Amino acid sequence: MSPARLLLFLLPFLSFFLLRPASAVLCHPEDKEVLLRIKSSLNNPYLLASWNPNVDCCTWYCLKCHYKTHRVISLFFLKSNLPGQIPSAIGDLTYLQSLTLHKLSNFTGPIPESFTKLKYLNFLTLSWLNLTGPIPSFLGQLKNLTYLNLSFNKLTGSIPDSLSTIPGLGYIGLDRNQLTEKIPASLANLKGNSLYLILSHNNLSGELPATFTGVNFGKLDLSRNRLQGDASLVFGRNKTTFYIDISRNQFEFDLSKVDFNGSLQTLDMNHNKIYGSIPTAMESLQFLNVSYNRLCGPIPVGGKLQSFDYTVYFHNRCLCGAPLASCK
Ligand SMILES: *[C@@H]1O[C@H](CO)[C@@H](O)[C@H](O)[C@H]1NC(C)=O
Ligand SMILES: *[C@@H]1O[C@H](CO)[C@@H](O)[C@H](O)[C@H]1NC(C)=O
Ligand SMILES: *[C@@H]1O[C@H](CO)[C@@H](O)[C@H](O)[C@H]1NC(C)=O
Ligand SMILES: *[C@@H]1O[C@H](CO)[C@@H](O)[C@H](O)[C@H]1NC(C)=O
Ligand SMILES: *[C@@H]1O[C@H](CO)[C@@H](O)[C@H](O)[C@H]1NC(C)=O
Ligand SMILES: *[C@@H]1O[C@H](CO)[C@@H](O)[C@H](O)[C@H]1NC(C)=O
Ligand SMILES: *[C@@H]1O[C@H](CO)[C@@H](O)[C@H](O)[C@H]1NC(C)=O
Ligand SMILES: *[C@@H]1O[C@H](CO)[C@@H](O)[C@H](O)[C@H]1NC(C)=O
């Protein structure tokens, strides 16, 4: 068979395979239009070079379509030089469930109000950007949110009460910002099974809300703020919290009276004004640091308490016993 005849013979088969992709564009035209608007509002950055209008948008980088509906459900811009502001057009990707903007150099400005249109949004991370302004209280309208991570920005103002109206919110990460004022008592409404509340490296002040007595945190990190008063209320015999860091604040309470549950693994309270003595229940801890407080009395013998480095105990009023000097 001559090559020409062979080609003629194969043509029907070839065309079947060649034409198939063209007839199977999955991308929803509304999503495609919004994505192209996002791209142009960012001045067609290199990160979005794959966003070619002649190609099915469900194959573009930095996004995912739903396997059945083919609507865009996930958008992620990671580690790139992407100067500009968060495009408000993102709010028109109505079916979005997950949005991650992380480590985009020179990305600044506020969180756009158009995000309130994202009724299906489950997972929101805007981290390591240079976002400024307050945490907008309209985020409370995202009723389907379970995970909120706004860490490493320059957000200011107080933590909005409205977050406590998101029924399934289980992870709140607002660490490394410039947040001020008290932690809202209403956050205790997020009682779920084990709330992750990460507020470290801010400028929060005042006392902890009394309502926290009733909250079973999974992980609680309040370190490096200006919080004061009684933090004993975050502990409790029936709480299954595994991680508590309240270090570098001005908390002042009697540690002897604190009740623990064996589930607590990590407890860091260094640099506060905590007094009293170390309770024997601390034997179950895998990591402890109570240095730079006002504790006194013998370190209980048991668990890992003697195998920790002496620096986890030093700079207290009169703690004694291994690994510190023996009690007189
Ligand atoms: C944020 O801005 C500062 C200067 O204002 C800059 O040094 C830093 O690299 C920026 N960070 C990001 C993630 O863009
Ligand atoms: C970020 O912005 C600053 C000031 O506007 C500019 O000097 C710098 O080159 C920008 N950095 C990048 C990586 O675009
Ligand atoms: C909330 O999210 C769940 C799980 O993704 C989904 O099944 C449900 O339809 C969503 N509800 C609304 C109102 O978006
Ligand atoms: C939240 O964001 C910070 C900063 O990007 C990151 O270090 C942290 O791991 C994130 N948290 C989770 C649970 O992914
Ligand atoms: C925290 O707030 C105090 C008092 O308002 C202020 O002096 C200090 O500069 C703030 N620190 C940071 C890191 O924002
Ligand atoms: C720890 O808390 C769980 C759940 O509330 C409870 O079932 C368990 O008895 C507690 N453990 C101790 C030692 O109190
Ligand atoms: C812990 O749970 C037990 C059994 O459910 C209950 O009797 C007890 O009052 C609880 N203790 C605290 C401090 O809540
Ligand atoms: C405990 O905290 C103090 C104060 O921050 C620090 O100097 C020390 O190294 C810490 N010890 C350990 C074992 O982490």
PDB file of C-alpha atoms in Angstrom, residues 42 47 77-85 101-108 127-131:
ATOM      1  CA  LEU A  42      -3.869  40.134  37.118  1.00  0.00           C
ATOM      2  CA  LEU A  47       1.530  31.671  36.545  1.00  0.00           C
ATOM      3  CA  PHE A  77      -2.344  30.071  43.343  1.00  0.00           C
ATOM      4  CA  LEU A  78       0.825  29.019  45.151  1.00  0.00           C
ATOM      5  CA  LYS A  79       4.338  30.403  45.603  1.00  0.00           C
ATOM      6  CA  SER A  80       4.652  32.799  42.733  1.00  0.00           C
ATOM      7  CA  ASN A  81       5.402  36.368  41.946  1.00  0.00           C
ATOM      8  CA  LEU A  82       1.919  37.712  41.411  1.00  0.00           C
ATOM      9  CA  PRO A  83       1.751  41.423  42.116  1.00  0.00           C
ATOM     10  CA  GLY A  84      -1.699  42.884  42.495  1.00  0.00           C
ATOM     11  CA  GLN A  85      -4.789  42.450  44.627  1.00  0.00           C
ATOM     12  CA  LEU A 101      -3.805  31.841  47.734  1.00  0.00           C
ATOM     13  CA  HIS A 102      -0.431  31.206  49.362  1.00  0.00           C
ATOM     14  CA  LYS A 103       2.957  32.924  49.205  1.00  0.00           C
ATOM     15  CA  LEU A 104       2.323  35.294  46.310  1.00  0.00           C
ATOM     16  CA  SER A 105       4.885  38.030  46.496  1.00  0.00           C
ATOM     17  CA  ASN A 106       3.546  41.557  46.380  1.00  0.00           C
ATOM     18  CA  PHE A 107      -0.073  40.420  46.680  1.00  0.00           C
ATOM     19  CA  THR A 108      -1.701  43.083  48.821  1.00  0.00           C
ATOM     20  CA  SER A 127      -1.725  32.976  53.716  1.00  0.00           C
ATOM     21  CA  TRP A 128       1.715  34.538  53.343  1.00  0.00           C
ATOM     22  CA  LEU A 129       0.288  37.400  51.314  1.00  0.00           C
ATOM     23  CA  ASN A 130       0.509  41.019  52.302  1.00  0.00           C
ATOM     24  CA  LEU A 131      -3.194  41.410  53.000  1.00  0.00           C
TER      25      LEU A 131
END
